[in-house]
PDB file of C-alpha atoms in Angstrom:
ATOM      1  CA  MET A   2      -0.134 -49.993  47.602  1.00 73.00           C
ATOM      2  CA  GLU A   3       2.519 -50.091  50.300  1.00 72.00           C
ATOM      3  CA  VAL A   4       1.032 -47.086  52.021  1.00 78.00           C
ATOM      4  CA  VAL A   5      -2.346 -48.803  52.149  1.00 83.00           C
ATOM      5  CA  VAL A   6      -0.827 -51.981  53.599  1.00 80.00           C
ATOM      6  CA  ASN A   7       1.155 -49.933  56.103  1.00 81.00           C
ATOM      7  CA  LEU A   8      -1.897 -48.007  57.274  1.00 87.00           C
ATOM      8  CA  PHE A   9      -3.912 -51.244  57.501  1.00 87.00           C
ATOM      9  CA  LEU A  10      -1.297 -53.025  59.637  1.00 85.00           C
ATOM     10  CA  LEU A  11      -0.696 -49.958  61.787  1.00 87.00           C
ATOM     11  CA  SER A  12      -4.404 -49.638  62.516  1.00 91.00           C
ATOM     12  CA  ILE A  13      -4.651 -53.322  63.520  1.00 89.00           C
ATOM     13  CA  LEU A  14      -1.598 -53.051  65.772  1.00 88.00           C
ATOM     14  CA  SER A  15      -2.719 -49.844  67.455  1.00 92.00           C
ATOM     15  CA  ALA A  16      -6.271 -51.184  67.922  1.00 93.00           C
ATOM     16  CA  LEU A  17      -4.873 -54.290  69.597  1.00 90.00           C
ATOM     17  CA  THR A  18      -2.533 -52.290  71.810  1.00 91.00           C
ATOM     18  CA  ILE A  19      -5.243 -49.844  72.870  1.00 94.00           C
ATOM     19  CA  ARG A  20      -7.637 -52.741  73.576  1.00 93.00           C
ATOM     20  CA  VAL A  21      -5.044 -54.538  75.723  1.00 91.00           C
ATOM     21  CA  LEU A  22      -4.056 -51.385  77.601  1.00 93.00           C
ATOM     22  CA  LEU A  23      -7.692 -50.444  78.253  1.00 93.00           C
ATOM     23  CA  SER A  24      -8.613 -53.863  79.581  1.00 92.00           C
ATOM     24  CA  MET A  25      -5.493 -53.911  81.752  1.00 89.00           C
ATOM     25  CA  TRP A  26      -6.390 -50.485  83.101  1.00 90.00           C
ATOM     26  CA  THR A  27      -9.986 -51.333  83.936  1.00 90.00           C
ATOM     27  CA  SER A  28      -9.406 -54.823  85.374  1.00 89.00           C
ATOM     28  CA  ALA A  29      -6.251 -54.197  87.368  1.00 89.00           C
ATOM     29  CA  ALA A  30      -8.076 -54.141  90.723  1.00 87.00           C
ATOM     30  CA  THR A  31     -10.055 -57.299  89.934  1.00 88.00           C
ATOM     31  CA  PHE A  32      -6.910 -59.000  88.801  1.00 88.00           C
ATOM     32  CA  MET A  33      -5.059 -58.100  91.990  1.00 89.00           C
ATOM     33  CA  ALA A  34      -7.924 -59.499  94.094  1.00 88.00           C
ATOM     34  CA  TYR A  35      -7.958 -62.638  91.962  1.00 89.00           C
ATOM     35  CA  ALA A  36      -4.198 -63.065  92.304  1.00 91.00           C
ATOM     36  CA  SER A  37      -4.416 -62.647  96.066  1.00 91.00           C
ATOM     37  CA  SER A  38      -7.173 -65.284  96.321  1.00 92.00           C
ATOM     38  CA  GLU A  39      -5.248 -67.580  94.017  1.00 92.00           C
ATOM     39  CA  ASN A  40      -2.181 -67.201  96.215  1.00 92.00           C
ATOM     40  CA  ASP A  41      -4.251 -67.986  99.319  1.00 92.00           C
ATOM     41  CA  TRP A  42      -5.638 -71.085  97.629  1.00 93.00           C
ATOM     42  CA  ARG A  43      -2.150 -72.269  96.710  1.00 91.00           C
ATOM     43  CA  ASN A  44      -1.074 -71.743 100.300  1.00 91.00           C
ATOM     44  CA  ILE A  45      -4.099 -73.591 101.702  1.00 92.00           C
ATOM     45  CA  SER A  46      -3.890 -76.528  99.316  1.00 91.00           C
ATOM     46  CA  ARG A  47      -0.144 -76.985  99.811  1.00 91.00           C
ATOM     47  CA  THR A  48      -0.328 -76.954 103.603  1.00 91.00           C
ATOM     48  CA  LEU A  49      -3.478 -79.076 103.775  1.00 91.00           C
ATOM     49  CA  THR A  50      -2.143 -81.637 101.303  1.00 90.00           C
ATOM     50  CA  HIS A  51       1.119 -81.977 103.170  1.00 89.00           C
ATOM     51  CA  ASP A  52      -0.549 -82.273 106.583  1.00 89.00           C
ATOM     52  CA  VAL A  53      -3.324 -84.681 105.598  1.00 90.00           C
ATOM     53  CA  HIS A  54      -0.998 -86.905 103.584  1.00 89.00           C
ATOM     54  CA  SER A  55       1.312 -87.381 106.542  1.00 87.00           C
ATOM     55  CA  ALA A  56      -1.541 -87.627 109.047  1.00 88.00           C
ATOM     56  CA  ILE A  57      -2.166 -90.918 110.714  1.00 84.00           C
ATOM     57  CA  ALA A  58      -5.739 -90.017 111.550  1.00 81.00           C
ATOM     58  CA  GLY A  59      -8.110 -87.185 110.880  1.00 84.00           C
ATOM     59  CA  GLU A  60     -11.520 -86.402 112.228  1.00 86.00           C
ATOM     60  CA  VAL A  61     -14.106 -83.866 111.184  1.00 88.00           C
ATOM     61  CA  GLN A  62     -16.727 -82.266 113.329  1.00 86.00           C
ATOM     62  CA  ASP A  63     -18.709 -79.134 112.514  1.00 83.00           C
ATOM     63  CA  ASN A  64     -16.287 -78.210 109.727  1.00 84.00           C
ATOM     64  CA  VAL A  65     -13.347 -78.253 112.102  1.00 91.00           C
ATOM     65  CA  LEU A  66     -10.646 -80.573 110.900  1.00 91.00           C
ATOM     66  CA  ASN A  67      -8.468 -82.267 113.520  1.00 91.00           C
ATOM     67  CA  LEU A  68      -5.352 -84.008 112.302  1.00 89.00           C
ATOM     68  CA  THR A  69      -2.799 -86.163 114.100  1.00 87.00           C
ATOM     69  CA  LEU A  70       0.483 -86.386 112.224  1.00 87.00           C
ATOM     70  CA  VAL A  71       2.781 -89.393 112.394  1.00 84.00           C
ATOM     71  CA  ASP A  72       5.241 -87.531 114.608  1.00 81.00           C
ATOM     72  CA  GLY A  73       2.488 -86.783 117.121  1.00 82.00           C
ATOM     73  CA  THR A  74       1.820 -83.167 116.223  1.00 87.00           C
ATOM     74  CA  ARG A  75      -1.825 -82.203 116.222  1.00 90.00           C
ATOM     75  CA  TYR A  76      -3.287 -79.611 113.923  1.00 92.00           C
ATOM     76  CA  ARG A  77      -6.702 -78.049 113.903  1.00 93.00           C
ATOM     77  CA  TYR A  78      -8.103 -76.286 110.845  1.00 93.00           C
ATOM     78  CA  TYR A  79     -11.036 -73.968 111.252  1.00 91.00           C
ATOM     79  CA  LEU A  80     -12.617 -70.716 110.102  1.00 92.00           C
ATOM     80  CA  ASN A  81     -12.613 -67.925 112.647  1.00 90.00           C
ATOM     81  CA  SER A  82     -15.211 -65.179 112.938  1.00 90.00           C
ATOM     82  CA  ARG A  83     -13.221 -62.865 110.657  1.00 90.00           C
ATOM     83  CA  THR A  84     -13.386 -65.375 107.771  1.00 90.00           C
ATOM     84  CA  GLN A  85      -9.773 -66.356 108.085  1.00 92.00           C
ATOM     85  CA  LEU A  86      -8.735 -69.976 107.714  1.00 92.00           C
ATOM     86  CA  ILE A  87      -6.637 -70.847 110.752  1.00 93.00           C
ATOM     87  CA  ARG A  88      -4.217 -73.699 111.257  1.00 93.00           C
ATOM     88  CA  TYR A  89      -3.672 -74.174 114.967  1.00 93.00           C
ATOM     89  CA  GLY A  90      -0.952 -76.565 116.053  1.00 90.00           C
ATOM     90  CA  SER A  91      -0.718 -77.744 119.623  1.00 85.00           C
ATOM     91  CA  GLY A  92       2.700 -76.592 120.729  1.00 78.00           C
ATOM     92  CA  SER A  93       3.628 -75.096 117.385  1.00 79.00           C
ATOM     93  CA  GLY A  94       1.588 -71.928 117.131  1.00 85.00           C
ATOM     94  CA  THR A  95      -1.180 -70.499 115.014  1.00 90.00           C
ATOM     95  CA  SER A  96      -1.030 -69.434 111.411  1.00 91.00           C
ATOM     96  CA  VAL A  97      -3.472 -67.734 109.081  1.00 92.00           C
ATOM     97  CA  LEU A  98      -3.643 -69.646 105.807  1.00 91.00           C
ATOM     98  CA  GLY A  99      -6.080 -67.455 103.937  1.00 90.00           C
ATOM     99  CA  ASN A 100      -8.086 -64.264 104.229  1.00 88.00           C
ATOM    100  CA  GLU A 101     -11.677 -63.776 103.071  1.00 87.00           C
ATOM    101  CA  VAL A 102     -12.477 -67.476 103.075  1.00 90.00           C
ATOM    102  CA  GLN A 103     -16.236 -67.730 102.653  1.00 90.00           C
ATOM    103  CA  GLY A 104     -16.617 -71.434 103.148  1.00 89.00           C
ATOM    104  CA  PHE A 105     -14.606 -74.328 104.540  1.00 92.00           C
ATOM    105  CA  THR A 106     -16.272 -77.721 104.417  1.00 90.00           C
ATOM    106  CA  CYS A 107     -14.726 -81.070 105.287  1.00 90.00           C
ATOM    107  CA  ARG A 108     -16.275 -84.422 104.622  1.00 88.00           C
ATOM    108  CA  GLN A 109     -14.753 -87.738 105.543  1.00 85.00           C
ATOM    109  CA  ASN A 110     -15.620 -90.674 103.329  1.00 83.00           C
ATOM    110  CA  GLN A 111     -14.646 -94.293 103.673  1.00 77.00           C
ATOM    111  CA  GLN A 112     -11.321 -93.887 101.925  1.00 76.00           C
ATOM    112  CA  THR A 113     -10.747 -90.221 101.359  1.00 84.00           C
ATOM    113  CA  MET A 114     -11.291 -86.807 102.841  1.00 88.00           C
ATOM    114  CA  THR A 115     -12.894 -84.112 100.728  1.00 90.00           C
ATOM    115  CA  VAL A 116     -12.196 -80.480 101.582  1.00 91.00           C
ATOM    116  CA  THR A 117     -14.123 -77.737  99.831  1.00 92.00           C
ATOM    117  CA  VAL A 118     -12.935 -74.146 100.097  1.00 92.00           C
ATOM    118  CA  GLN A 119     -14.760 -71.096  98.810  1.00 92.00           C
ATOM    119  CA  LEU A 120     -12.541 -68.068  98.374  1.00 90.00           C
ATOM    120  CA  GLN A 121     -13.461 -64.512  97.420  1.00 87.00           C
ATOM    121  CA  GLY A 122     -13.577 -64.200  93.642  1.00 83.00           C
ATOM    122  CA  LEU A 123     -12.607 -67.767  92.860  1.00 87.00           C
ATOM    123  CA  PRO A 124     -14.761 -70.740  91.881  1.00 88.00           C
ATOM    124  CA  ARG A 125     -15.368 -73.308  94.619  1.00 90.00           C
ATOM    125  CA  GLN A 126     -12.230 -75.394  95.022  1.00 89.00           C
ATOM    126  CA  THR A 127     -12.231 -79.028  96.067  1.00 90.00           C
ATOM    127  CA  LEU A 128      -9.323 -81.115  97.315  1.00 89.00           C
ATOM    128  CA  THR A 129      -9.536 -84.872  97.689  1.00 88.00           C
ATOM    129  CA  LEU A 130      -6.991 -86.103 100.202  1.00 88.00           C
ATOM    130  CA  ASP A 131      -5.967 -89.339 101.785  1.00 86.00           C
ATOM    131  CA  THR A 132      -4.816 -89.985 105.348  1.00 83.00           C
ATOM    132  CA  LEU A 133      -2.463 -92.879 106.030  1.00 82.00           C
ATOM    133  CA  ARG A 134      -5.115 -94.884 107.945  1.00 76.00           C
ATOM    134  CA  VAL A 135      -2.571 -97.360 109.259  1.00 74.00           C
ATOM    135  CA  MET A 136      -1.798 -98.096 112.919  1.00 67.00           C
ATOM    136  CA  VAL A 137      -4.294 -95.604 114.266  1.00 64.00           C
ATOM    137  CA  PRO A 138      -3.575 -95.431 117.999  1.00 56.00           C
TER     138      PRO A 138
ATOM    139  CA  MET B  23       6.079 -41.195  35.021  1.00 51.00           C
ATOM    140  CA  LYS B  24       5.956 -39.773  38.470  1.00 56.00           C
ATOM    141  CA  THR B  25       3.342 -40.300  41.211  1.00 58.00           C
ATOM    142  CA  PHE B  26       3.028 -38.051  44.223  1.00 57.00           C
ATOM    143  CA  TRP B  27       3.965 -40.752  46.793  1.00 56.00           C
ATOM    144  CA  ARG B  28       6.774 -42.327  44.800  1.00 58.00           C
ATOM    145  CA  LYS B  29       9.472 -40.830  47.093  1.00 58.00           C
ATOM    146  CA  ASP B  30       7.971 -42.557  50.175  1.00 56.00           C
ATOM    147  CA  GLU B  31       8.216 -46.101  48.803  1.00 58.00           C
ATOM    148  CA  GLY B  32      11.620 -46.826  50.257  1.00 68.00           C
ATOM    149  CA  THR B  33      10.770 -45.904  53.852  1.00 73.00           C
ATOM    150  CA  VAL B  34       7.303 -47.456  53.864  1.00 76.00           C
ATOM    151  CA  VAL B  35       8.812 -50.897  53.194  1.00 79.00           C
ATOM    152  CA  PHE B  36      10.815 -50.687  56.398  1.00 83.00           C
ATOM    153  CA  SER B  37       7.778 -49.669  58.379  1.00 81.00           C
ATOM    154  CA  VAL B  38       5.727 -52.609  57.011  1.00 81.00           C
ATOM    155  CA  ILE B  39       8.523 -55.041  57.752  1.00 87.00           C
ATOM    156  CA  GLY B  40       8.866 -53.619  61.270  1.00 88.00           C
ATOM    157  CA  ILE B  41       5.161 -54.041  62.003  1.00 85.00           C
ATOM    158  CA  CYS B  42       5.175 -57.599  60.644  1.00 89.00           C
ATOM    159  CA  VAL B  43       8.192 -58.490  62.795  1.00 94.00           C
ATOM    160  CA  THR B  44       6.558 -56.975  65.904  1.00 91.00           C
ATOM    161  CA  MET B  45       3.382 -58.977  65.322  1.00 91.00           C
ATOM    162  CA  ALA B  46       5.401 -62.147  64.726  1.00 95.00           C
ATOM    163  CA  ILE B  47       7.290 -61.614  67.995  1.00 96.00           C
ATOM    164  CA  ILE B  48       4.049 -61.070  69.931  1.00 94.00           C
ATOM    165  CA  THR B  49       2.486 -64.225  68.442  1.00 96.00           C
ATOM    166  CA  ALA B  50       5.628 -66.260  69.109  1.00 97.00           C
ATOM    167  CA  THR B  51       5.715 -65.095  72.751  1.00 97.00           C
ATOM    168  CA  VAL B  52       2.090 -66.097  73.271  1.00 97.00           C
ATOM    169  CA  LEU B  53       2.728 -69.508  71.712  1.00 98.00           C
ATOM    170  CA  VAL B  54       5.853 -70.130  73.807  1.00 98.00           C
ATOM    171  CA  VAL B  55       4.031 -69.186  77.018  1.00 98.00           C
ATOM    172  CA  ALA B  56       1.143 -71.522  76.138  1.00 98.00           C
ATOM    173  CA  GLN B  57       3.580 -74.331  75.401  1.00 98.00           C
ATOM    174  CA  LEU B  58       5.464 -73.803  78.673  1.00 98.00           C
ATOM    175  CA  SER B  59       2.278 -73.756  80.714  1.00 97.00           C
ATOM    176  CA  ALA B  60       1.117 -77.005  79.075  1.00 97.00           C
ATOM    177  CA  LYS B  61       4.495 -78.544  79.889  1.00 97.00           C
ATOM    178  CA  VAL B  62       4.317 -77.403  83.520  1.00 96.00           C
ATOM    179  CA  GLN B  63       0.846 -78.919  83.854  1.00 95.00           C
ATOM    180  CA  HIS B  64       2.012 -82.192  82.316  1.00 95.00           C
ATOM    181  CA  LEU B  65       5.029 -82.421  84.644  1.00 94.00           C
ATOM    182  CA  SER B  66       2.879 -81.653  87.661  1.00 92.00           C
ATOM    183  CA  SER B  67       0.439 -84.455  86.823  1.00 93.00           C
ATOM    184  CA  ALA B  68       3.328 -86.833  86.112  1.00 93.00           C
ATOM    185  CA  ASN B  69       4.739 -85.983  89.539  1.00 93.00           C
ATOM    186  CA  ASP B  70       1.356 -86.651  91.176  1.00 90.00           C
ATOM    187  CA  GLU B  71       1.150 -90.023  89.466  1.00 92.00           C
ATOM    188  CA  ALA B  72       4.621 -91.051  90.667  1.00 93.00           C
ATOM    189  CA  TYR B  73       3.807 -89.764  94.161  1.00 93.00           C
ATOM    190  CA  TRP B  74       0.733 -91.975  94.457  1.00 91.00           C
ATOM    191  CA  MET B  75       2.731 -94.986  93.285  1.00 93.00           C
ATOM    192  CA  ALA B  76       5.433 -94.401  95.908  1.00 93.00           C
ATOM    193  CA  ARG B  77       2.879 -93.697  98.631  1.00 92.00           C
ATOM    194  CA  GLY B  78       0.981 -96.855  97.761  1.00 91.00           C
ATOM    195  CA  GLY B  79       4.224 -98.827  98.042  1.00 92.00           C
ATOM    196  CA  VAL B  80       5.013 -97.456 101.513  1.00 92.00           C
ATOM    197  CA  ARG B  81       1.449 -97.976 102.661  1.00 90.00           C
ATOM    198  CA  GLN B  82       1.491-101.584 101.468  1.00 90.00           C
ATOM    199  CA  THR B  83       4.717-102.205 103.403  1.00 92.00           C
ATOM    200  CA  LEU B  84       3.212-100.620 106.529  1.00 90.00           C
ATOM    201  CA  LEU B  85       0.183-102.897 106.222  1.00 89.00           C
ATOM    202  CA  HIS B  86       2.617-105.854 106.081  1.00 91.00           C
ATOM    203  CA  PHE B  87       4.317-104.556 109.259  1.00 90.00           C
ATOM    204  CA  GLN B  88       0.932-104.253 110.905  1.00 87.00           C
ATOM    205  CA  GLY B  89       0.163-107.860 109.970  1.00 86.00           C
ATOM    206  CA  ALA B  90       3.451-108.831 111.689  1.00 84.00           C
ATOM    207  CA  SER B  91       5.141-109.965 108.488  1.00 86.00           C
ATOM    208  CA  ARG B  92       8.515-108.779 107.240  1.00 88.00           C
ATOM    209  CA  PRO B  93       8.667-108.007 103.559  1.00 89.00           C
ATOM    210  CA  PRO B  94      12.051-108.607 101.842  1.00 90.00           C
ATOM    211  CA  GLU B  95      14.633-105.852 102.031  1.00 90.00           C
ATOM    212  CA  GLN B  96      14.461-105.094  98.359  1.00 92.00           C
ATOM    213  CA  THR B  97      11.365-105.332  96.226  1.00 92.00           C
ATOM    214  CA  SER B  98      10.726-104.006  92.766  1.00 93.00           C
ATOM    215  CA  TRP B  99       7.620-103.914  90.654  1.00 91.00           C
ATOM    216  CA  SER B 100       7.113-103.069  87.036  1.00 93.00           C
ATOM    217  CA  LEU B 101       3.794-101.310  86.799  1.00 90.00           C
ATOM    218  CA  PRO B 102       2.101-100.156  83.584  1.00 89.00           C
ATOM    219  CA  ASP B 103       3.143 -96.560  84.287  1.00 86.00           C
ATOM    220  CA  GLY B 104       6.653 -97.137  85.564  1.00 91.00           C
ATOM    221  CA  GLN B 105       8.927 -98.803  88.056  1.00 94.00           C
ATOM    222  CA  LEU B 106       8.368 -98.935  91.809  1.00 95.00           C
ATOM    223  CA  SER B 107      11.183-100.076  94.078  1.00 95.00           C
ATOM    224  CA  ILE B 108      10.984-100.430  97.838  1.00 95.00           C
ATOM    225  CA  PHE B 109      13.950-100.749 100.180  1.00 94.00           C
ATOM    226  CA  VAL B 110      13.519-101.678 103.822  1.00 94.00           C
ATOM    227  CA  GLN B 111      16.263-101.436 106.443  1.00 93.00           C
ATOM    228  CA  TYR B 112      15.647-103.432 109.610  1.00 92.00           C
ATOM    229  CA  GLN B 113      17.540-101.549 112.324  1.00 91.00           C
ATOM    230  CA  THR B 114      16.269-100.101 115.600  1.00 91.00           C
ATOM    231  CA  LEU B 115      13.728 -98.336 113.451  1.00 91.00           C
ATOM    232  CA  TRP B 116      12.522 -99.950 110.273  1.00 93.00           C
ATOM    233  CA  ASP B 117      13.173 -97.509 107.455  1.00 93.00           C
ATOM    234  CA  VAL B 118      11.117 -97.780 104.290  1.00 94.00           C
ATOM    235  CA  ARG B 119      12.203 -95.995 101.136  1.00 94.00           C
ATOM    236  CA  ALA B 120       9.933 -96.216  98.121  1.00 94.00           C
ATOM    237  CA  THR B 121      11.003 -94.747  94.812  1.00 94.00           C
ATOM    238  CA  ALA B 122       8.651 -94.507  91.856  1.00 94.00           C
ATOM    239  CA  VAL B 123      10.179 -93.818  88.474  1.00 94.00           C
ATOM    240  CA  THR B 124       7.863 -92.955  85.612  1.00 93.00           C
ATOM    241  CA  ARG B 125       8.692 -91.555  82.208  1.00 90.00           C
ATOM    242  CA  ASP B 126       8.689 -87.940  83.358  1.00 91.00           C
ATOM    243  CA  ALA B 127       9.027 -87.982  87.141  1.00 93.00           C
ATOM    244  CA  VAL B 128      10.880 -89.557  90.044  1.00 93.00           C
ATOM    245  CA  VAL B 129       9.413 -89.430  93.545  1.00 93.00           C
ATOM    246  CA  THR B 130      10.817 -90.853  96.773  1.00 94.00           C
ATOM    247  CA  VAL B 131       8.821 -91.280  99.974  1.00 93.00           C
ATOM    248  CA  LEU B 132      10.593 -92.097 103.230  1.00 92.00           C
ATOM    249  CA  CYS B 133       9.001 -93.602 106.299  1.00 91.00           C
ATOM    250  CA  SER B 134      10.236 -94.943 109.639  1.00 92.00           C
ATOM    251  CA  TYR B 135       8.394 -97.526 111.700  1.00 90.00           C
ATOM    252  CA  ASP B 136       9.045 -98.273 115.356  1.00 89.00           C
ATOM    253  CA  PRO B 137       8.569-102.031 115.838  1.00 88.00           C
ATOM    254  CA  ARG B 138       8.388-101.797 119.646  1.00 88.00           C
ATOM    255  CA  ARG B 139       5.726 -99.118 119.793  1.00 85.00           C
ATOM    256  CA  HIS B 140       4.031-100.346 116.600  1.00 85.00           C
ATOM    257  CA  THR B 141       3.698 -96.869 115.175  1.00 84.00           C
ATOM    258  CA  VAL B 142       4.970 -94.775 112.324  1.00 87.00           C
ATOM    259  CA  VAL B 143       7.365 -92.212 113.748  1.00 87.00           C
ATOM    260  CA  HIS B 144       8.606 -90.393 110.667  1.00 88.00           C
ATOM    261  CA  TRP B 145       7.172 -89.547 107.294  1.00 89.00           C
ATOM    262  CA  GLN B 146       8.896 -87.577 104.556  1.00 88.00           C
ATOM    263  CA  GLU B 147       7.667 -86.856 101.084  1.00 85.00           C
ATOM    264  CA  ASN B 148       9.736 -85.520  98.211  1.00 79.00           C
ATOM    265  CA  ALA B 149      12.832 -87.019  99.760  1.00 75.00           C
ATOM    266  CA  PRO B 150      16.135 -86.827  97.872  1.00 76.00           C
ATOM    267  CA  THR B 151      16.401 -89.649  95.358  1.00 70.00           C
ATOM    268  CA  ARG B 152      19.410 -91.809  95.970  1.00 63.00           C
TER     269      ARG B 152
END
């Protein structure tokens, strides 16, 4: 009886372990790509959220986002020809926020600003943000 | 009476117990991770909620400034989700500090307004709570 139970449990455990190891082995590359995209998205959403929330005004034209922060700094967000999302600050340098960005769309509504980002291997991500909209110079 | 596997009985018990314990540990780990991730998500949404309360408070005060009225130095509201208190210091710059306290989060937003230039000159989120 005990031998039967032992063999039964052992077979379940080893089947599970082999299944997990196999799937880890085969999907390691996909997972790394996913993690990299996920990291890019976190980077983009954190920077964008912080900038737009402390922006006194923002304007969108041709999917280029121009922001004016309360301290006077200006930032421009755009996709370059090598599908990198760039944040260009006047007087504060350029930074690459994400690689392999397939789409960057901004839409300004009455109250909010909607930014849609399409990254490699991730579902389309949407951020709804809010500029301060007070005392626009 | 003697069976051919009788002498194994003692060791097999340990093996069965070991496997059961291993499985229990794996299940417990999965459950704990799921619980922690749910907690992290809950705290993050609680923080967002408090942030929007504090931001709304500062924005309201700025709209008052824009309408050339001076709100009192200390205001406090009890909202359905928590408490929102706004402190204003009228010095060279007018400093606004809004703190939203909900059940699971505290968020402070700081803002400075220049009354001569009629602009916001400083904005800080996630400021230290005093």
